[in-house]
C-alpha cells in the first residue's frame, strides 16, 4: 500500500551523538558507488530512479556501501522502506519507515534523507508539550475554543495524522488484520473523545 509523504517525515533527534550538518553527508551519500550492489531488481529500480529523477531523495542519497554492510534480513527491510520511491521515481521523499524502530535501525541513511527533506542542519531537539497550562495566554477564556462564539455554525474538521499506535507497525507494513484491529482500538478512543 502507498503511504502518504507526511506519514513518515518526522525527524528523530539523538542527544547521544549530535548530528552533523547535512552538508557533511550529501556529497558522500550522493556519490556512493552504485556498482557495489548487484542482482536485486529493487536496487536496479533505485539506480534508475537516481538517474531519471535526481530530486528523489531516497534514490539520490541511497548509500549502496551502507546497504552492502547490512545483513541480508536488514537489507530486505531497508529495501521495503525504499520500495515506494523506487517504484514511483517521481516521488520527492521516496522513503517511508515501515516500523517505528526503522528510524533508529537505519539512522545512518534515514537521518540523512530526513534532514535533506526538511532542510535541517545542526542539532535538533524536539520537545513535546501537551500541558495546556503553559499555553493559557493563547487560549480563549475557559480554556476551550468554541467556534459558535466566533459566529460559526456546525463545522467539519479533518485531522490528518501520520503516526501509528505502538502496538502496530506503520501503515506500509500493516496487514489487513492489523488495520482492522487498529480501527477497533480507534473507535474506542473516538467514543471517548465524542463523550468529552
Short mmCIF file of N, CA and C in Angstrom, two decimals:
data_model
loop_
_atom_site.label_atom_id
_atom_site.label_comp_id
_atom_site.label_asym_id
_atom_site.label_seq_id
_atom_site.Cartn_x
_atom_site.Cartn_y
_atom_site.Cartn_z
N UNK A 1 0.83 -1.19 0.00
CA UNK A 1 0.00 0.00 0.00
C UNK A 1 0.87 1.25 0.00
N UNK A 2 0.33 2.28 -0.64
CA UNK A 2 1.07 3.54 -0.70
C UNK A 2 0.89 4.30 0.61
N UNK A 3 1.94 4.89 1.08
CA UNK A 3 1.91 5.66 2.32
C UNK A 3 2.10 7.11 1.95
N UNK A 4 1.30 7.99 2.50
CA UNK A 4 1.43 9.40 2.15
C UNK A 4 2.76 9.95 2.63
N UNK A 5 3.22 10.98 1.93
CA UNK A 5 4.52 11.57 2.26
C UNK A 5 4.57 12.07 3.69
N UNK A 6 3.47 12.62 4.17
CA UNK A 6 3.52 13.22 5.51
C UNK A 6 3.58 12.19 6.62
N UNK A 7 3.33 10.95 6.30
CA UNK A 7 3.26 9.98 7.37
C UNK A 7 4.61 9.51 7.87
N UNK A 8 5.67 9.85 7.18
CA UNK A 8 6.94 9.32 7.62
C UNK A 8 8.06 10.32 7.59
N UNK A 9 7.74 11.55 7.62
CA UNK A 9 8.80 12.52 7.51
C UNK A 9 9.16 13.18 8.82
N UNK A 10 8.75 12.62 9.91
CA UNK A 10 9.14 13.21 11.18
C UNK A 10 10.61 12.94 11.44
N UNK A 11 11.25 13.80 12.20
CA UNK A 11 12.67 13.68 12.48
C UNK A 11 12.86 13.30 13.92
N UNK A 12 13.68 12.31 14.14
CA UNK A 12 14.03 11.92 15.50
C UNK A 12 15.44 12.36 15.75
N UNK A 13 15.64 13.08 16.81
CA UNK A 13 16.97 13.57 17.13
C UNK A 13 17.56 12.75 18.26
N UNK A 14 18.84 12.55 18.22
CA UNK A 14 19.52 11.81 19.26
C UNK A 14 20.41 12.74 20.04
N UNK A 15 20.29 12.73 21.35
CA UNK A 15 21.13 13.59 22.16
C UNK A 15 22.47 12.92 22.44
N UNK A 16 22.61 11.63 22.11
CA UNK A 16 23.85 10.91 22.36
C UNK A 16 24.93 11.37 21.39
N UNK A 17 24.64 11.35 20.10
CA UNK A 17 25.58 11.80 19.08
C UNK A 17 24.94 12.94 18.32
N UNK A 18 25.31 14.18 18.62
CA UNK A 18 24.69 15.29 17.90
C UNK A 18 24.92 15.14 16.41
N UNK A 19 23.88 15.32 15.61
CA UNK A 19 24.01 15.15 14.18
C UNK A 19 24.92 16.21 13.57
N UNK A 20 25.63 15.79 12.53
CA UNK A 20 26.46 16.73 11.80
C UNK A 20 25.59 17.44 10.77
N UNK A 21 26.01 18.61 10.31
CA UNK A 21 25.23 19.31 9.27
C UNK A 21 25.07 18.43 8.04
N UNK A 22 23.93 18.58 7.38
CA UNK A 22 23.65 17.75 6.22
C UNK A 22 24.70 17.94 5.14
N UNK A 23 25.31 19.12 5.07
CA UNK A 23 26.32 19.36 4.05
C UNK A 23 27.51 18.41 4.20
N UNK A 24 27.72 17.87 5.40
CA UNK A 24 28.80 16.90 5.59
C UNK A 24 28.47 15.56 4.94
N UNK A 25 27.18 15.26 4.77
CA UNK A 25 26.77 13.95 4.27
C UNK A 25 26.47 13.94 2.77
N UNK A 26 25.88 14.99 2.27
CA UNK A 26 25.32 14.94 0.92
C UNK A 26 26.31 14.50 -0.16
N UNK A 27 27.49 15.10 -0.26
CA UNK A 27 28.37 14.67 -1.35
C UNK A 27 28.76 13.19 -1.23
N UNK A 28 29.05 12.73 -0.04
CA UNK A 28 29.46 11.34 0.16
C UNK A 28 28.31 10.39 -0.18
N UNK A 29 27.09 10.72 0.29
CA UNK A 29 25.96 9.83 0.06
C UNK A 29 25.59 9.81 -1.42
N UNK A 30 25.56 10.96 -2.07
CA UNK A 30 25.15 11.01 -3.47
C UNK A 30 26.18 10.34 -4.36
N UNK A 31 27.43 10.33 -3.94
CA UNK A 31 28.48 9.73 -4.75
C UNK A 31 28.74 8.27 -4.40
N UNK A 32 27.92 7.67 -3.55
CA UNK A 32 28.13 6.28 -3.16
C UNK A 32 28.20 5.40 -4.39
N UNK A 33 29.07 4.43 -4.37
CA UNK A 33 29.26 3.60 -5.55
C UNK A 33 28.04 2.73 -5.82
N UNK A 34 27.55 2.85 -7.01
CA UNK A 34 26.37 2.09 -7.43
C UNK A 34 26.78 0.65 -7.77
N UNK A 35 28.00 0.45 -8.19
CA UNK A 35 28.44 -0.86 -8.62
C UNK A 35 28.53 -1.86 -7.47
N UNK A 36 28.56 -1.39 -6.24
CA UNK A 36 28.77 -2.28 -5.10
C UNK A 36 27.66 -3.30 -4.95
N UNK A 37 26.44 -2.96 -5.32
CA UNK A 37 25.30 -3.85 -5.13
C UNK A 37 24.76 -4.27 -6.47
N UNK A 38 24.66 -5.57 -6.68
CA UNK A 38 24.14 -6.07 -7.95
C UNK A 38 23.15 -7.19 -7.69
N UNK A 39 22.31 -7.44 -8.68
CA UNK A 39 21.47 -8.62 -8.61
C UNK A 39 20.10 -8.44 -8.00
N UNK A 40 19.72 -7.27 -7.58
CA UNK A 40 18.41 -7.07 -6.98
C UNK A 40 17.57 -6.17 -7.88
N UNK A 41 16.38 -6.62 -8.28
CA UNK A 41 15.52 -5.74 -9.09
C UNK A 41 15.22 -4.41 -8.38
N UNK A 42 15.07 -4.44 -7.06
CA UNK A 42 14.78 -3.21 -6.33
C UNK A 42 15.98 -2.26 -6.39
N UNK A 43 17.18 -2.80 -6.29
CA UNK A 43 18.37 -1.96 -6.40
C UNK A 43 18.48 -1.36 -7.81
N UNK A 44 18.09 -2.13 -8.81
CA UNK A 44 18.08 -1.60 -10.18
C UNK A 44 17.09 -0.45 -10.30
N UNK A 45 15.93 -0.59 -9.65
CA UNK A 45 14.94 0.50 -9.67
C UNK A 45 15.49 1.75 -8.97
N UNK A 46 16.20 1.55 -7.88
CA UNK A 46 16.78 2.69 -7.15
C UNK A 46 17.82 3.39 -8.04
N UNK A 47 18.65 2.61 -8.72
CA UNK A 47 19.65 3.19 -9.62
C UNK A 47 18.96 3.97 -10.75
N UNK A 48 17.90 3.39 -11.28
CA UNK A 48 17.15 4.04 -12.36
C UNK A 48 16.50 5.33 -11.86
N UNK A 49 15.90 5.28 -10.67
CA UNK A 49 15.27 6.48 -10.11
C UNK A 49 16.31 7.57 -9.87
N UNK A 50 17.49 7.18 -9.41
CA UNK A 50 18.57 8.15 -9.17
C UNK A 50 18.93 8.86 -10.47
N UNK A 51 18.98 8.10 -11.56
CA UNK A 51 19.35 8.68 -12.85
C UNK A 51 18.23 9.52 -13.45
N UNK A 52 17.00 9.03 -13.36
CA UNK A 52 15.89 9.71 -14.03
C UNK A 52 15.27 10.83 -13.22
N UNK A 53 15.35 10.75 -11.90
CA UNK A 53 14.72 11.74 -11.03
C UNK A 53 15.67 12.11 -9.89
N UNK A 54 16.64 12.97 -10.16
CA UNK A 54 17.64 13.30 -9.14
C UNK A 54 17.06 13.99 -7.90
N UNK A 55 15.81 14.45 -7.97
CA UNK A 55 15.18 15.08 -6.80
C UNK A 55 14.57 14.04 -5.85
N UNK A 56 14.51 12.78 -6.24
CA UNK A 56 14.01 11.70 -5.39
C UNK A 56 15.08 11.45 -4.32
N UNK A 57 14.83 11.93 -3.10
CA UNK A 57 15.85 11.89 -2.05
C UNK A 57 16.25 10.47 -1.66
N UNK A 58 15.30 9.54 -1.67
CA UNK A 58 15.65 8.16 -1.34
C UNK A 58 16.72 7.66 -2.30
N UNK A 59 16.51 7.87 -3.60
CA UNK A 59 17.44 7.38 -4.60
C UNK A 59 18.72 8.21 -4.63
N UNK A 60 18.57 9.50 -4.57
CA UNK A 60 19.73 10.40 -4.62
C UNK A 60 20.73 10.08 -3.51
N UNK A 61 20.21 9.79 -2.32
CA UNK A 61 21.07 9.61 -1.15
C UNK A 61 21.25 8.15 -0.75
N UNK A 62 20.73 7.22 -1.55
CA UNK A 62 20.87 5.81 -1.21
C UNK A 62 22.35 5.46 -1.22
N UNK A 63 22.81 4.91 -0.12
CA UNK A 63 24.22 4.57 0.05
C UNK A 63 24.38 3.07 -0.16
N UNK A 64 24.85 2.68 -1.33
CA UNK A 64 24.98 1.26 -1.66
C UNK A 64 26.01 0.57 -0.77
N UNK A 65 27.02 1.29 -0.35
CA UNK A 65 28.01 0.70 0.56
C UNK A 65 27.38 0.42 1.92
N UNK A 66 26.55 1.35 2.40
CA UNK A 66 25.84 1.12 3.67
C UNK A 66 24.92 -0.10 3.52
N UNK A 67 24.18 -0.15 2.42
CA UNK A 67 23.29 -1.28 2.15
C UNK A 67 24.08 -2.60 2.18
N UNK A 68 25.22 -2.63 1.51
CA UNK A 68 26.04 -3.85 1.46
C UNK A 68 26.57 -4.24 2.83
N UNK A 69 26.69 -3.28 3.74
CA UNK A 69 27.21 -3.59 5.08
C UNK A 69 26.17 -4.25 5.98
N UNK A 70 24.92 -4.24 5.58
CA UNK A 70 23.83 -4.80 6.40
C UNK A 70 23.70 -6.30 6.17
N UNK A 71 23.27 -7.03 7.20
CA UNK A 71 22.94 -8.45 6.98
C UNK A 71 21.75 -8.56 6.03
N UNK A 72 21.59 -9.71 5.40
CA UNK A 72 20.57 -9.90 4.36
C UNK A 72 19.16 -9.54 4.83
N UNK A 73 18.80 -9.88 6.08
CA UNK A 73 17.45 -9.58 6.54
C UNK A 73 17.22 -8.08 6.66
N UNK A 74 18.25 -7.34 7.07
CA UNK A 74 18.11 -5.88 7.18
C UNK A 74 18.18 -5.21 5.81
N UNK A 75 18.91 -5.81 4.88
CA UNK A 75 18.90 -5.28 3.51
C UNK A 75 17.48 -5.32 2.96
N UNK A 76 16.80 -6.45 3.16
CA UNK A 76 15.44 -6.58 2.66
C UNK A 76 14.50 -5.60 3.36
N UNK A 77 14.71 -5.42 4.63
CA UNK A 77 13.86 -4.49 5.39
C UNK A 77 14.10 -3.05 4.92
N UNK A 78 15.34 -2.69 4.65
CA UNK A 78 15.64 -1.35 4.14
C UNK A 78 15.03 -1.15 2.76
N UNK A 79 15.12 -2.17 1.92
CA UNK A 79 14.53 -2.06 0.59
C UNK A 79 13.02 -1.88 0.65
N UNK A 80 12.37 -2.49 1.63
CA UNK A 80 10.93 -2.30 1.80
C UNK A 80 10.63 -0.83 2.11
N UNK A 81 11.49 -0.21 2.91
CA UNK A 81 11.31 1.22 3.22
C UNK A 81 11.49 2.08 1.96
N UNK A 82 12.31 1.60 1.03
CA UNK A 82 12.63 2.37 -0.18
C UNK A 82 11.74 2.01 -1.36
N UNK A 83 10.91 1.01 -1.21
CA UNK A 83 10.14 0.47 -2.33
C UNK A 83 9.26 1.52 -3.01
N UNK A 84 8.55 2.33 -2.25
CA UNK A 84 7.64 3.30 -2.85
C UNK A 84 8.39 4.28 -3.75
N UNK A 85 9.53 4.77 -3.27
CA UNK A 85 10.31 5.71 -4.07
C UNK A 85 11.00 5.07 -5.25
N UNK A 86 11.33 3.78 -5.13
CA UNK A 86 11.94 3.07 -6.24
C UNK A 86 10.90 2.81 -7.34
N UNK A 87 9.69 2.47 -6.93
CA UNK A 87 8.64 2.18 -7.90
C UNK A 87 7.96 3.43 -8.42
N UNK A 88 8.07 4.53 -7.69
CA UNK A 88 7.48 5.82 -8.09
C UNK A 88 8.61 6.84 -8.11
N UNK A 89 9.39 6.79 -9.17
CA UNK A 89 10.63 7.58 -9.22
C UNK A 89 10.39 9.08 -9.08
N UNK A 90 9.18 9.55 -9.40
CA UNK A 90 8.92 10.98 -9.29
C UNK A 90 8.60 11.43 -7.87
N UNK A 91 8.72 10.53 -6.91
CA UNK A 91 8.49 10.87 -5.51
C UNK A 91 9.59 11.83 -5.03
N UNK A 92 9.20 12.79 -4.22
CA UNK A 92 10.19 13.71 -3.66
C UNK A 92 10.96 13.10 -2.51
N UNK A 93 10.26 12.41 -1.62
CA UNK A 93 10.90 11.78 -0.47
C UNK A 93 11.35 10.37 -0.84
N UNK A 94 10.40 9.53 -1.21
CA UNK A 94 10.72 8.21 -1.71
C UNK A 94 11.06 7.15 -0.68
N UNK A 95 11.00 7.48 0.58
CA UNK A 95 11.39 6.51 1.61
C UNK A 95 10.42 6.64 2.78
N UNK A 96 9.95 5.51 3.27
CA UNK A 96 8.95 5.52 4.33
C UNK A 96 9.23 4.40 5.31
N UNK A 97 9.34 4.74 6.57
CA UNK A 97 9.56 3.73 7.61
C UNK A 97 8.37 2.78 7.64
N UNK A 98 8.66 1.51 7.85
CA UNK A 98 7.61 0.51 7.97
C UNK A 98 7.32 0.20 9.43
N UNK A 99 8.31 0.38 10.28
CA UNK A 99 8.18 0.15 11.71
C UNK A 99 8.83 1.32 12.43
N UNK A 100 8.32 1.68 13.60
CA UNK A 100 8.89 2.83 14.31
C UNK A 100 10.40 2.73 14.54
N UNK A 101 10.91 1.53 14.77
CA UNK A 101 12.34 1.43 15.05
C UNK A 101 13.20 1.52 13.79
N UNK A 102 12.58 1.60 12.60
CA UNK A 102 13.35 1.79 11.38
C UNK A 102 14.16 3.08 11.44
N UNK A 103 13.61 4.11 12.08
CA UNK A 103 14.31 5.39 12.17
C UNK A 103 15.64 5.24 12.91
N UNK A 104 15.64 4.41 13.94
CA UNK A 104 16.87 4.20 14.70
C UNK A 104 17.75 3.13 14.05
N UNK A 105 17.14 2.07 13.58
CA UNK A 105 17.88 0.96 12.99
C UNK A 105 18.66 1.39 11.75
N UNK A 106 18.04 2.21 10.92
CA UNK A 106 18.67 2.67 9.68
C UNK A 106 19.08 4.14 9.76
N UNK A 107 19.38 4.61 10.96
CA UNK A 107 19.69 6.02 11.17
C UNK A 107 20.80 6.55 10.27
N UNK A 108 21.88 5.80 10.01
CA UNK A 108 22.93 6.37 9.16
C UNK A 108 22.41 6.81 7.78
N UNK A 109 21.37 6.17 7.29
CA UNK A 109 20.79 6.54 6.00
C UNK A 109 19.56 7.42 6.17
N UNK A 110 18.64 7.00 7.01
CA UNK A 110 17.38 7.74 7.16
C UNK A 110 17.61 9.16 7.68
N UNK A 111 18.53 9.33 8.59
CA UNK A 111 18.81 10.64 9.14
C UNK A 111 19.21 11.62 8.04
N UNK A 112 20.03 11.15 7.12
CA UNK A 112 20.50 11.99 6.02
C UNK A 112 19.33 12.38 5.11
N UNK A 113 18.47 11.41 4.78
CA UNK A 113 17.34 11.68 3.89
C UNK A 113 16.35 12.62 4.56
N UNK A 114 16.04 12.37 5.81
CA UNK A 114 15.07 13.20 6.52
C UNK A 114 15.59 14.62 6.67
N UNK A 115 16.87 14.76 6.99
CA UNK A 115 17.47 16.10 7.09
C UNK A 115 17.42 16.83 5.76
N UNK A 116 17.68 16.11 4.67
CA UNK A 116 17.61 16.75 3.35
C UNK A 116 16.19 17.19 3.04
N UNK A 117 15.21 16.35 3.35
CA UNK A 117 13.81 16.66 3.07
C UNK A 117 13.36 17.91 3.83
N UNK A 118 13.74 17.99 5.10
CA UNK A 118 13.32 19.12 5.94
C UNK A 118 14.31 20.27 5.95
N UNK A 119 15.42 20.13 5.20
CA UNK A 119 16.46 21.15 5.14
C UNK A 119 16.99 21.48 6.54
N UNK A 120 17.31 20.43 7.29
CA UNK A 120 17.78 20.56 8.67
C UNK A 120 19.29 20.48 8.71
N UNK A 121 19.88 21.44 9.35
CA UNK A 121 21.32 21.41 9.61
C UNK A 121 21.53 21.58 11.10
N UNK A 122 22.56 20.96 11.62
CA UNK A 122 22.89 21.10 13.04
C UNK A 122 22.02 20.25 13.93
N UNK A 123 22.18 20.47 15.21
CA UNK A 123 21.46 19.67 16.21
C UNK A 123 20.03 20.16 16.36
N UNK A 124 19.12 19.19 16.50
CA UNK A 124 17.70 19.49 16.65
C UNK A 124 17.17 18.66 17.81
N UNK A 125 16.42 19.29 18.68
CA UNK A 125 15.81 18.57 19.81
C UNK A 125 14.35 19.00 19.87
N UNK A 126 13.47 18.06 19.57
CA UNK A 126 12.03 18.34 19.62
C UNK A 126 11.51 18.06 21.03
N UNK A 127 10.76 19.00 21.56
CA UNK A 127 10.16 18.82 22.88
C UNK A 127 8.65 18.88 22.71
N UNK A 128 7.98 17.81 23.07
CA UNK A 128 6.52 17.77 23.01
C UNK A 128 5.97 18.25 24.35
N UNK A 129 5.05 19.18 24.28
CA UNK A 129 4.46 19.73 25.50
C UNK A 129 2.94 19.80 25.32
N UNK A 130 2.25 18.87 25.95
CA UNK A 130 0.78 18.85 25.87
C UNK A 130 0.14 19.52 27.08
N UNK A 131 0.91 20.15 27.90
CA UNK A 131 0.40 20.81 29.10
C UNK A 131 -0.21 22.16 28.71
N UNK A 132 -1.54 22.21 28.63
CA UNK A 132 -2.22 23.43 28.20
C UNK A 132 -2.02 24.59 29.17
N UNK A 133 -1.68 24.31 30.42
CA UNK A 133 -1.47 25.42 31.36
C UNK A 133 -0.29 26.29 30.93
N UNK A 134 0.62 25.74 30.16
CA UNK A 134 1.75 26.54 29.67
C UNK A 134 1.36 27.38 28.47
N UNK A 135 0.16 27.18 27.95
CA UNK A 135 -0.33 27.94 26.79
C UNK A 135 -1.56 28.78 27.16
N UNK A 136 -1.79 28.98 28.43
CA UNK A 136 -3.01 29.66 28.89
C UNK A 136 -3.20 31.03 28.24
N UNK A 137 -2.13 31.75 28.01
CA UNK A 137 -2.25 33.08 27.41
C UNK A 137 -2.69 33.03 25.94
N UNK A 138 -2.63 31.86 25.33
CA UNK A 138 -3.03 31.72 23.93
C UNK A 138 -4.42 31.10 23.78
N UNK A 139 -5.00 30.64 24.87
CA UNK A 139 -6.32 30.00 24.82
C UNK A 139 -7.42 31.00 25.13
N UNK A 140 -8.62 30.78 24.59
CA UNK A 140 -9.75 31.64 24.95
C UNK A 140 -10.13 31.44 26.42
N UNK A 141 -10.93 32.34 26.93
CA UNK A 141 -11.41 32.24 28.31
C UNK A 141 -12.05 30.87 28.51
N UNK A 142 -11.76 30.24 29.62
CA UNK A 142 -12.29 28.91 29.91
C UNK A 142 -11.43 27.79 29.36
N UNK A 143 -10.44 28.14 28.54
CA UNK A 143 -9.50 27.14 28.04
C UNK A 143 -9.99 26.30 26.88
N UNK A 144 -11.18 26.61 26.33
CA UNK A 144 -11.70 25.84 25.21
C UNK A 144 -12.06 26.77 24.06
N UNK A 145 -11.81 26.30 22.87
CA UNK A 145 -12.17 27.05 21.68
C UNK A 145 -13.58 26.65 21.28
N UNK A 146 -14.50 27.60 21.35
CA UNK A 146 -15.89 27.36 20.98
C UNK A 146 -16.17 28.16 19.71
N UNK A 147 -16.24 27.45 18.58
CA UNK A 147 -16.41 28.12 17.30
C UNK A 147 -17.74 28.86 17.19
N UNK A 148 -18.75 28.43 17.93
CA UNK A 148 -20.04 29.13 17.88
C UNK A 148 -19.92 30.54 18.43
N UNK A 149 -18.98 30.74 19.36
CA UNK A 149 -18.76 32.09 19.91
C UNK A 149 -18.07 33.01 18.90
N UNK A 150 -17.53 32.40 17.86
CA UNK A 150 -16.92 33.18 16.78
C UNK A 150 -17.91 33.41 15.64
N UNK A 151 -19.16 32.97 15.85
CA UNK A 151 -20.20 33.15 14.85
C UNK A 151 -20.27 32.04 13.82
N UNK A 152 -19.60 30.94 14.05
CA UNK A 152 -19.63 29.83 13.12
C UNK A 152 -20.64 28.78 13.57
N UNK A 153 -21.32 28.19 12.61
CA UNK A 153 -22.25 27.12 12.92
C UNK A 153 -21.50 25.79 13.00
N UNK A 154 -22.23 24.69 12.80
CA UNK A 154 -21.57 23.38 12.81
C UNK A 154 -20.40 23.37 11.82
N UNK A 155 -19.30 22.89 12.27
CA UNK A 155 -18.08 22.93 11.47
C UNK A 155 -17.49 21.53 11.34
N UNK A 156 -17.08 21.21 10.16
CA UNK A 156 -16.43 19.93 9.91
C UNK A 156 -14.92 20.13 9.99
N UNK A 157 -14.26 19.18 10.58
CA UNK A 157 -12.82 19.28 10.70
C UNK A 157 -12.19 17.95 10.35
N UNK A 158 -11.08 18.01 9.67
CA UNK A 158 -10.33 16.81 9.35
C UNK A 158 -8.98 16.92 10.03
N UNK A 159 -8.62 15.89 10.73
CA UNK A 159 -7.32 15.84 11.38
C UNK A 159 -6.49 14.80 10.65
N UNK A 160 -5.40 15.24 10.10
CA UNK A 160 -4.53 14.30 9.39
C UNK A 160 -3.40 13.91 10.32
N UNK A 161 -3.29 12.66 10.57
CA UNK A 161 -2.23 12.18 11.45
C UNK A 161 -1.34 11.22 10.67
N UNK A 162 -0.11 11.16 11.06
CA UNK A 162 0.80 10.30 10.34
C UNK A 162 1.58 9.38 11.26
N UNK A 163 1.07 9.10 12.40
CA UNK A 163 1.75 8.20 13.32
C UNK A 163 0.88 6.99 13.56
N UNK A 164 1.44 6.02 14.21
CA UNK A 164 0.69 4.81 14.47
C UNK A 164 0.57 4.58 15.97
N UNK A 165 -0.15 3.56 16.32
CA UNK A 165 -0.23 3.11 17.70
C UNK A 165 0.94 2.17 17.93
N UNK A 166 1.52 2.19 19.11
CA UNK A 166 2.75 1.42 19.31
C UNK A 166 2.55 -0.08 19.17
N UNK A 167 1.33 -0.56 19.27
CA UNK A 167 1.07 -1.99 19.12
C UNK A 167 1.02 -2.44 17.66
N UNK A 168 1.16 -1.49 16.72
CA UNK A 168 1.01 -1.81 15.31
C UNK A 168 2.19 -1.27 14.52
N UNK A 169 2.52 -1.94 13.40
CA UNK A 169 3.56 -1.39 12.52
C UNK A 169 3.03 -0.13 11.84
N UNK A 170 3.91 0.60 11.20
CA UNK A 170 3.49 1.76 10.43
C UNK A 170 2.68 1.29 9.23
N UNK A 171 1.89 2.17 8.62
CA UNK A 171 0.93 1.75 7.59
C UNK A 171 1.50 0.89 6.47
N UNK A 172 2.69 1.17 6.00
CA UNK A 172 3.24 0.41 4.88
C UNK A 172 3.49 -1.05 5.19
N UNK A 173 3.60 -1.39 6.46
CA UNK A 173 3.86 -2.78 6.85
C UNK A 173 2.66 -3.44 7.50
N UNK A 174 1.52 -2.75 7.53
CA UNK A 174 0.34 -3.30 8.19
C UNK A 174 -0.37 -4.31 7.31
N UNK A 175 -0.87 -5.36 7.95
CA UNK A 175 -1.71 -6.33 7.25
C UNK A 175 -3.16 -5.86 7.38
N UNK A 176 -4.05 -6.51 6.67
CA UNK A 176 -5.47 -6.19 6.78
C UNK A 176 -5.93 -6.43 8.22
N UNK A 177 -5.45 -7.51 8.82
CA UNK A 177 -5.82 -7.82 10.21
C UNK A 177 -5.35 -6.71 11.16
N UNK A 178 -4.11 -6.21 10.94
CA UNK A 178 -3.61 -5.09 11.75
C UNK A 178 -4.52 -3.88 11.62
N UNK A 179 -4.90 -3.56 10.40
CA UNK A 179 -5.73 -2.38 10.15
C UNK A 179 -7.09 -2.51 10.83
N UNK A 180 -7.67 -3.70 10.77
CA UNK A 180 -8.97 -3.90 11.41
C UNK A 180 -8.86 -3.79 12.93
N UNK A 181 -7.80 -4.37 13.50
CA UNK A 181 -7.59 -4.27 14.95
C UNK A 181 -7.37 -2.82 15.38
N UNK A 182 -6.59 -2.09 14.58
CA UNK A 182 -6.34 -0.70 14.91
C UNK A 182 -7.64 0.11 14.83
N UNK A 183 -8.45 -0.19 13.83
CA UNK A 183 -9.73 0.51 13.69
C UNK A 183 -10.59 0.31 14.94
N UNK A 184 -10.61 -0.91 15.46
CA UNK A 184 -11.40 -1.18 16.65
C UNK A 184 -10.87 -0.39 17.85
N UNK A 185 -9.54 -0.31 17.99
CA UNK A 185 -8.97 0.48 19.09
C UNK A 185 -9.30 1.96 18.93
N UNK A 186 -9.24 2.45 17.69
CA UNK A 186 -9.52 3.86 17.45
C UNK A 186 -10.99 4.20 17.71
N UNK A 187 -11.89 3.28 17.41
CA UNK A 187 -13.31 3.52 17.67
C UNK A 187 -13.55 3.76 19.16
N UNK A 188 -12.86 2.99 19.99
CA UNK A 188 -12.98 3.19 21.45
C UNK A 188 -12.49 4.59 21.82
N UNK A 189 -11.34 4.99 21.26
CA UNK A 189 -10.77 6.31 21.55
C UNK A 189 -11.69 7.42 21.05
N UNK A 190 -12.26 7.26 19.86
CA UNK A 190 -13.15 8.28 19.31
C UNK A 190 -14.41 8.43 20.15
N UNK A 191 -14.93 7.32 20.65
CA UNK A 191 -16.12 7.39 21.51
C UNK A 191 -15.83 8.21 22.76
N UNK A 192 -14.62 8.04 23.30
CA UNK A 192 -14.23 8.83 24.48
C UNK A 192 -14.11 10.31 24.13
N UNK A 193 -13.54 10.60 22.97
CA UNK A 193 -13.42 12.00 22.55
C UNK A 193 -14.78 12.64 22.34
N UNK A 194 -15.67 11.90 21.68
CA UNK A 194 -17.01 12.43 21.44
C UNK A 194 -17.74 12.67 22.75
N UNK A 195 -17.56 11.78 23.71
CA UNK A 195 -18.22 11.94 25.01
C UNK A 195 -17.72 13.17 25.76
N UNK A 196 -16.46 13.53 25.54
CA UNK A 196 -15.91 14.74 26.18
C UNK A 196 -16.43 15.96 25.50
#
